[in-house]
mmCIF file of C-alpha atoms and ligand atoms in Angstrom:
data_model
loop_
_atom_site.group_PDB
_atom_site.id
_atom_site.type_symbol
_atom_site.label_atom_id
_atom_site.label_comp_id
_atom_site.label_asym_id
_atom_site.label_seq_id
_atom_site.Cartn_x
_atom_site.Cartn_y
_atom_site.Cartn_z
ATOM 1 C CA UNK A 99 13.837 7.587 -21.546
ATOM 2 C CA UNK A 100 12.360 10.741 -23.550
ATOM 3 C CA UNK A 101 9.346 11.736 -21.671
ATOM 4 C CA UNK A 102 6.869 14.066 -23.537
ATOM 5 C CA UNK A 103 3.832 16.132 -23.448
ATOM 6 C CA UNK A 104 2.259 17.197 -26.329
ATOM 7 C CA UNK A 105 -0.490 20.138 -26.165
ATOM 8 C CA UNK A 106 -1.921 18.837 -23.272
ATOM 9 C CA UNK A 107 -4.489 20.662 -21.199
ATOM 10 C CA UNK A 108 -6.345 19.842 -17.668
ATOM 11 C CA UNK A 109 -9.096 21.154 -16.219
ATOM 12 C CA UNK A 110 -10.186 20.551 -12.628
ATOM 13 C CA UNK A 111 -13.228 21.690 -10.891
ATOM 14 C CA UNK A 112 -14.147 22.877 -13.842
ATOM 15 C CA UNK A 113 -11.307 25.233 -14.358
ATOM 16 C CA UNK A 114 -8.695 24.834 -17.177
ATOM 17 C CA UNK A 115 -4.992 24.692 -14.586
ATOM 18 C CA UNK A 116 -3.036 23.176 -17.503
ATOM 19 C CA UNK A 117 -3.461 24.798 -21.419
ATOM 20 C CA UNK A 118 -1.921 23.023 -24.478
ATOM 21 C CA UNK A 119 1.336 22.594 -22.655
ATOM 22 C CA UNK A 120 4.080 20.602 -24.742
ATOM 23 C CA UNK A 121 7.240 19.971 -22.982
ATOM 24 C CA UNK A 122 10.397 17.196 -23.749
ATOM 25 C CA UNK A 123 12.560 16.100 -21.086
ATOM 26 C CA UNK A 124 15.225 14.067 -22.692
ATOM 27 C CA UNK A 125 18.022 11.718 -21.190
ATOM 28 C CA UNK A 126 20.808 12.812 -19.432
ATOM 29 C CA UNK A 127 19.024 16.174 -18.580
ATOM 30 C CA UNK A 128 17.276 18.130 -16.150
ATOM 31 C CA UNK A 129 14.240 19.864 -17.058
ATOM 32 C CA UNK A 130 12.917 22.480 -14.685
ATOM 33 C CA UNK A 131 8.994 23.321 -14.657
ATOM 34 C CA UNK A 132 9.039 27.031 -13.677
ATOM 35 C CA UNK A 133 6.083 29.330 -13.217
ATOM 36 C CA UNK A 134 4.525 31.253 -10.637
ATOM 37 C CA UNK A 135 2.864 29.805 -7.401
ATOM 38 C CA UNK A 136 -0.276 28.098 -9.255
ATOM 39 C CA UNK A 137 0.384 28.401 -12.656
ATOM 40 C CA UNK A 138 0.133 24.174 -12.992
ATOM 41 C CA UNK A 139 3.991 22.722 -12.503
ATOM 42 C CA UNK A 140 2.743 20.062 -9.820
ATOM 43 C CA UNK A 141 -0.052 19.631 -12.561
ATOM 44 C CA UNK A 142 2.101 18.832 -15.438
ATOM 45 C CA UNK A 143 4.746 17.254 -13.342
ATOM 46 C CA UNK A 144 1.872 14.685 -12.352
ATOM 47 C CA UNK A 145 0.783 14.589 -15.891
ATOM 48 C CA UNK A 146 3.761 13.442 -16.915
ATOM 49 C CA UNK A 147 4.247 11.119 -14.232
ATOM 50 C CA UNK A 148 1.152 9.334 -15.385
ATOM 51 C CA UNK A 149 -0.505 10.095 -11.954
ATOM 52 C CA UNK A 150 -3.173 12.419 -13.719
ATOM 53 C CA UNK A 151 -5.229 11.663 -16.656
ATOM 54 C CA UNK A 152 -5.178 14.621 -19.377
ATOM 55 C CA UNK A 153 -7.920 15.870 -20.885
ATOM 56 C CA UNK A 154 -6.583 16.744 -24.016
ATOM 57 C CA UNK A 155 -3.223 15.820 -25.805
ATOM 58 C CA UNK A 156 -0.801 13.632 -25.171
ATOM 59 C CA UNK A 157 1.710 11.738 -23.295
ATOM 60 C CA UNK A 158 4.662 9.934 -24.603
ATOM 61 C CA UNK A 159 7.562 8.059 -23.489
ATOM 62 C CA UNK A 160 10.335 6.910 -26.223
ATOM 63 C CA UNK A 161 7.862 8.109 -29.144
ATOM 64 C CA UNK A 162 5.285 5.595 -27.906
ATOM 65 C CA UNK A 163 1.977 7.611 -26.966
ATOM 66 C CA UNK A 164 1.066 6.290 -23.312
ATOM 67 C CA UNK A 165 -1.883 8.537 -22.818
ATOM 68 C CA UNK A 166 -4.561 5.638 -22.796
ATOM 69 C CA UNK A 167 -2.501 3.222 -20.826
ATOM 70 C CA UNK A 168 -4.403 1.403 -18.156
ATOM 71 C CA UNK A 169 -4.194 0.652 -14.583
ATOM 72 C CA UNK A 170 -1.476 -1.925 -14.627
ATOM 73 C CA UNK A 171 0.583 -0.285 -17.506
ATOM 74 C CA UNK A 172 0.864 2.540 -14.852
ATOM 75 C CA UNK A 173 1.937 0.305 -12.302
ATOM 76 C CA UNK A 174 4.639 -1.549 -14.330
ATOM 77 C CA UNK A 175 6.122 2.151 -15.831
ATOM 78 C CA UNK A 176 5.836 3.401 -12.262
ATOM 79 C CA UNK A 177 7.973 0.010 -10.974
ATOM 80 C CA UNK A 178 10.222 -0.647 -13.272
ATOM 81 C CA UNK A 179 11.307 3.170 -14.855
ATOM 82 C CA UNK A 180 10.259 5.469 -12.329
ATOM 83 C CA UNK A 181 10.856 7.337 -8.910
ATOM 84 C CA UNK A 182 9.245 10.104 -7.543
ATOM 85 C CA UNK A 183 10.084 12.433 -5.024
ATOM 86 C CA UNK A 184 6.804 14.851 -4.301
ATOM 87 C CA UNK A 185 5.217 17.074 -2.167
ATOM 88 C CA UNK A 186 3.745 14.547 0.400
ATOM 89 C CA UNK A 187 7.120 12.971 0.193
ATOM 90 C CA UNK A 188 5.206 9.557 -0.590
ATOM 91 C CA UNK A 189 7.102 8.292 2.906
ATOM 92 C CA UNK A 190 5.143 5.503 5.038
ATOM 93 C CA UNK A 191 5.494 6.989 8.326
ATOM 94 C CA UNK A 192 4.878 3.887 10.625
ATOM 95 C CA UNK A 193 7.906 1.980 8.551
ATOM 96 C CA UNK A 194 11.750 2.163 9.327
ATOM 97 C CA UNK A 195 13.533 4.492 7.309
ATOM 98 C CA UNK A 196 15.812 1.874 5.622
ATOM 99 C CA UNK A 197 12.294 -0.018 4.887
ATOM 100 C CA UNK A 198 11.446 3.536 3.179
ATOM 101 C CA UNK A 199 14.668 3.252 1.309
ATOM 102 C CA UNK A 200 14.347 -0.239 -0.169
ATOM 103 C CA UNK A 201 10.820 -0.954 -0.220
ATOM 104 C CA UNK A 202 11.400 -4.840 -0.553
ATOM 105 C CA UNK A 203 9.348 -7.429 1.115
ATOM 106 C CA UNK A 204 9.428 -11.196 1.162
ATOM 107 C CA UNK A 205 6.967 -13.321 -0.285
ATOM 108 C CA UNK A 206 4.685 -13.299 2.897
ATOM 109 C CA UNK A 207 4.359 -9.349 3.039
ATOM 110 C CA UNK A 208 7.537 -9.388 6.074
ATOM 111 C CA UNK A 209 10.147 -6.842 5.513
ATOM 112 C CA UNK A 210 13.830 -7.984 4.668
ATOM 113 C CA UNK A 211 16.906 -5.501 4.103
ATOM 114 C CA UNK A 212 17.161 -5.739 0.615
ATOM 115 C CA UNK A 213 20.679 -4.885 -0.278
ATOM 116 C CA UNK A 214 22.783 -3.376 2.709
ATOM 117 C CA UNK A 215 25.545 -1.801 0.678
ATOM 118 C CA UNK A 216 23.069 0.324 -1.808
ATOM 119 C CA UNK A 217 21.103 1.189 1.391
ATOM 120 C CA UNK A 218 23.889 2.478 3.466
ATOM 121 C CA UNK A 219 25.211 4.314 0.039
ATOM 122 C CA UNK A 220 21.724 6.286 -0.465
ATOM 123 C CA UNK A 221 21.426 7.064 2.926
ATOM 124 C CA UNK A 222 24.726 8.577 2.882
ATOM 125 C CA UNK A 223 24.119 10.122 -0.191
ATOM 126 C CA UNK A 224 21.693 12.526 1.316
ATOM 127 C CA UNK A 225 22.770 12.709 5.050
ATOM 128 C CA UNK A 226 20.519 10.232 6.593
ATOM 129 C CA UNK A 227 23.869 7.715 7.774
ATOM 130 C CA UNK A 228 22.824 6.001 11.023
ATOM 131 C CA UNK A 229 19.397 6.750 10.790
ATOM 132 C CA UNK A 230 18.226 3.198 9.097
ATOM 133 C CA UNK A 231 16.371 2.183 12.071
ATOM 134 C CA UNK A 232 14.110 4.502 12.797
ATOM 135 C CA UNK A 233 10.913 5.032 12.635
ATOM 136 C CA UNK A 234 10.245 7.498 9.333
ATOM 137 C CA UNK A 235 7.414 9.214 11.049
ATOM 138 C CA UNK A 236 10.155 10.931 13.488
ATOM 139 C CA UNK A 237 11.804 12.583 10.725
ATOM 140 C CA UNK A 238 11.076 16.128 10.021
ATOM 141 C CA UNK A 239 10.153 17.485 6.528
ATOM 142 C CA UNK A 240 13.101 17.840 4.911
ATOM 143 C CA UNK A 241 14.486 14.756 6.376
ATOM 144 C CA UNK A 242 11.587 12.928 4.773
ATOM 145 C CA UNK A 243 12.435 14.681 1.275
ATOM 146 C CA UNK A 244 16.097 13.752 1.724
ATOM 147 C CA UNK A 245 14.686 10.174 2.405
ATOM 148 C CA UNK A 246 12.879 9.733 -1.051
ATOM 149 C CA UNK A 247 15.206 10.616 -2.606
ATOM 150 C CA UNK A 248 17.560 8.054 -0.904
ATOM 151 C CA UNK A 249 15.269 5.548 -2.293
ATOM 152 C CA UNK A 250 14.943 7.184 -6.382
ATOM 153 C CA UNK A 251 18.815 6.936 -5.358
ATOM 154 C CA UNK A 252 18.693 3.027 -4.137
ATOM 155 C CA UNK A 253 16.051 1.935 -7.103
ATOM 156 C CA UNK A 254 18.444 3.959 -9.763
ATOM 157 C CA UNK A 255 15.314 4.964 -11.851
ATOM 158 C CA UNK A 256 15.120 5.914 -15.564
ATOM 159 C CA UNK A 257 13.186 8.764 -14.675
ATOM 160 C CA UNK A 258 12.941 11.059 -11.601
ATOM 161 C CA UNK A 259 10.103 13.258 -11.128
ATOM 162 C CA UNK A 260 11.023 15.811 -8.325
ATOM 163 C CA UNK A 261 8.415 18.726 -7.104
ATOM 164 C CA UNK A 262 9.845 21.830 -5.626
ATOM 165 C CA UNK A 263 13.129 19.576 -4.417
ATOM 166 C CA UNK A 264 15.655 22.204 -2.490
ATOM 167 C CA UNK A 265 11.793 24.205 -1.035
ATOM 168 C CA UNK A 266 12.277 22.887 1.899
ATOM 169 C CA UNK A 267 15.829 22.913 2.571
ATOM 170 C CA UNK A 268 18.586 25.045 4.060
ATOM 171 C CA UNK A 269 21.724 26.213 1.900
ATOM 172 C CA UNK A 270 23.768 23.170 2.451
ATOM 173 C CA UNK A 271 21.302 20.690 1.684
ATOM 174 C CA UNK A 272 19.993 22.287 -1.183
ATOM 175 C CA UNK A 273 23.514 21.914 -2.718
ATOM 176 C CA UNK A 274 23.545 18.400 -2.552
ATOM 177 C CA UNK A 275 20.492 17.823 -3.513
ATOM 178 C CA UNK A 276 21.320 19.601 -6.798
ATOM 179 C CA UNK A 277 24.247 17.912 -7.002
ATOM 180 C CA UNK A 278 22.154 14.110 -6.753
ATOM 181 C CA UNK A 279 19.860 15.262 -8.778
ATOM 182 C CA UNK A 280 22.561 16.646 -11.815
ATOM 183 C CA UNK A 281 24.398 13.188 -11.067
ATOM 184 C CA UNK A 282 21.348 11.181 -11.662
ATOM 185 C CA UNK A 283 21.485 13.382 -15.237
ATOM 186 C CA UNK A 284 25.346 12.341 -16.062
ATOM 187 C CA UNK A 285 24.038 9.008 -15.509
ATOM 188 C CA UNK A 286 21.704 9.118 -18.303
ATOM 189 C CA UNK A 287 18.724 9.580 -16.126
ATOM 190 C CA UNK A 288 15.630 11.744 -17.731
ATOM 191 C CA UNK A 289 15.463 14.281 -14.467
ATOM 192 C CA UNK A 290 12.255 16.161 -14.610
ATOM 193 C CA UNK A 291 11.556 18.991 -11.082
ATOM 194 C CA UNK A 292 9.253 21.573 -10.615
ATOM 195 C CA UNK A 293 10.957 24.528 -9.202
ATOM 196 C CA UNK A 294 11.252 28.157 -8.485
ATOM 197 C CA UNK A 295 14.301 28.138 -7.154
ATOM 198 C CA UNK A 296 16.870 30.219 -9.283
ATOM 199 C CA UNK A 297 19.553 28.090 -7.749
ATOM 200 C CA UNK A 298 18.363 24.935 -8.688
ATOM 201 C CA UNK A 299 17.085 26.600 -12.077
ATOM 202 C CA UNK A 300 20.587 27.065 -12.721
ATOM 203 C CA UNK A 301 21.883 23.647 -12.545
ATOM 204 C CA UNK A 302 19.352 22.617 -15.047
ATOM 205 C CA UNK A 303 19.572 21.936 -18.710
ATOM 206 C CA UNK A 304 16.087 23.053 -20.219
ATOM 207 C CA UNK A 305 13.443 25.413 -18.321
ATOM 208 C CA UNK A 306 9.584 24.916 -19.004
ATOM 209 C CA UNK A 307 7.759 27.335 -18.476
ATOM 210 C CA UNK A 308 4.501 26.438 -17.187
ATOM 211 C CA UNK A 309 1.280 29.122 -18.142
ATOM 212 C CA UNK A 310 2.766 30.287 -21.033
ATOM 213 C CA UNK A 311 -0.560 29.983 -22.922
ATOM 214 C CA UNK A 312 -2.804 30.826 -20.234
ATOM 215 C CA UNK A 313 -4.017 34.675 -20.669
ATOM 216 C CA UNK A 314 -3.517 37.323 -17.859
ATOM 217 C CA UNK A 315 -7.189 36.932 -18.126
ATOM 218 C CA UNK A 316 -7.352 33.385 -17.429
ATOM 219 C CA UNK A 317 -4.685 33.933 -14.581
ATOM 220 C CA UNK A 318 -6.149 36.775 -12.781
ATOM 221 C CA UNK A 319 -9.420 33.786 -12.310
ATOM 222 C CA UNK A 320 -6.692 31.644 -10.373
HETATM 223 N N1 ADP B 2 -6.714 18.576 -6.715
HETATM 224 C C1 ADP B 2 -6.968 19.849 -6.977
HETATM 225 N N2 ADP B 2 -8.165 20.391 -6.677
HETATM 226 C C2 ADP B 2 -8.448 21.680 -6.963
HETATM 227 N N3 ADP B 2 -7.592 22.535 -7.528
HETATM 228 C C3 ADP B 2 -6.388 22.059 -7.841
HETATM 229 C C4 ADP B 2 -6.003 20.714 -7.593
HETATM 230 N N4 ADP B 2 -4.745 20.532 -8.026
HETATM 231 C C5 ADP B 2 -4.347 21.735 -8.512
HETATM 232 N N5 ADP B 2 -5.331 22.640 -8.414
HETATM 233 C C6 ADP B 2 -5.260 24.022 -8.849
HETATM 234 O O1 ADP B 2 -4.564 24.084 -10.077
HETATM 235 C C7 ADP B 2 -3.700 25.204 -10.103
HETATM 236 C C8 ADP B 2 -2.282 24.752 -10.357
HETATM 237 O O2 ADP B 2 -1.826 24.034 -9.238
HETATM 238 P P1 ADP B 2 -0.365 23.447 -9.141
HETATM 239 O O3 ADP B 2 -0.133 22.549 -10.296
HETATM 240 O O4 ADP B 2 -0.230 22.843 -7.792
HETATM 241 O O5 ADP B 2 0.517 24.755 -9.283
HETATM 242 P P2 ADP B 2 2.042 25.030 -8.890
HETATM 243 O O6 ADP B 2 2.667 23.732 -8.596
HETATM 244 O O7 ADP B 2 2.621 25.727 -10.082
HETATM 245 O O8 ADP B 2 2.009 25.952 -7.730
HETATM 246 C C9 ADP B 2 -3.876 25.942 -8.783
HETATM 247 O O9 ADP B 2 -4.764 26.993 -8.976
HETATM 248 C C10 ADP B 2 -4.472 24.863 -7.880
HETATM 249 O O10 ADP B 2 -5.284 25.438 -6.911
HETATM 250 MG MG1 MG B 3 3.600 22.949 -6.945
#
């Protein structure tokens, strides 16, 4: 899926963050968000996400301009085509970690396995092998990063929006992490992360950077 944004800008609190920004993350790519701290990639990572209204411009995926779409639009592009892996990790602490992996319930709201060989695959994918049963709350930070991406890995989105993915890492995780995320890219997966890290910088295939239009005035007010 192409995934576009086209001179947007938002303002929050009353203070522009995001200024006529156009970015296009295509297929089989990574695009990297870089800027300095506060100069609006979470912003226009979110934007693109469709977890934050714009104020101006637009959004579009495949051509198709998505910026008005409603409530359960959202929903279905968020279910069907996307995965996120963000800053508050998006993990539900008081469920197992192979719940946090599959997400799937039964019809009565009771949690079932889903399917045991993808599970076991995405946990190994990212370290977390024998840790299925417990509880994700235990995990520590970057355990809890490693474990949404396990499940972008077990739902095999179109998209994957990623903020700041190797920040909280050590050396050897942060390689495989760039290594999931460029294989999610050879797979024909739009990869979209907001980053500062050079290393991870380098395995991308397009940088964005975020600011650009803002004036030193503008940024010396942030
Ligand atoms: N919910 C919010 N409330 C107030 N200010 C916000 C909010 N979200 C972002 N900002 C501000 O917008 C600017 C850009 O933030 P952000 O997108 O998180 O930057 P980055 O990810 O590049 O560090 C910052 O100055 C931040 O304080
Ligand atoms: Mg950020």
């Amino acid at each position: 899926m192409l995934m576009e944004a086209q001179d947007i800008s938002v303002a929050i609190g009353g203070r522009l963050v995001l200024n006529g920004e156009s970015v296009r993350c295509k297929p089989g790519t990574i695009t990297a968000l870089v800027g300095a701290s506060g100069s609006g990639k979470t912003t226009l990572l979110h934007c693109l996400g469709l977890l934050l209204p714009v104020d101006k411009g637009s959004i579009l995926i495949d051509g198709n301009n998505v910026t008005k779409y409603g409530t359960a639009a959202r929903r279905q592009f968020w279910r069907n085509h996307a995965a996120f892996v963000l800053q508050d990790y998006g993990i539900m602490d008081e469920e197992s970690v192979a719940f946090n992996v599959t997400m799937k319930t039964n019809i009565i709201g009771g949690r079932v396995s889903g399917n045991k060989e993808k599970l076991m695959h995405s946990l190994e994918q990212t370290g977390l092998t024998g840790r299925e049963n417990e509880l994700a709350g235990h995990l520590s930070g970057g355990e809890k990063q490693r474990l949404a991406l396990s499940r972008a890995i077990y739902k095999d989105a179109d998209i994957l929006f990623v903020d700041e993915p190797t920040a909280s890492l050590d050396e050897a995780n942060r390689r495989t992490v760039i290594e999931l995320l460029a294989d999610f890219a050879v797979r024909g997966r739009t990869v979209i992360v907001s980053t500062h890290d050079s290393e991870m910088m380098e395995a991308c295939d397009a940088l964005h950077q975020v600011g650009a239009n803002n004036s030193p005035q503008k940024l010396r007010n942030i």
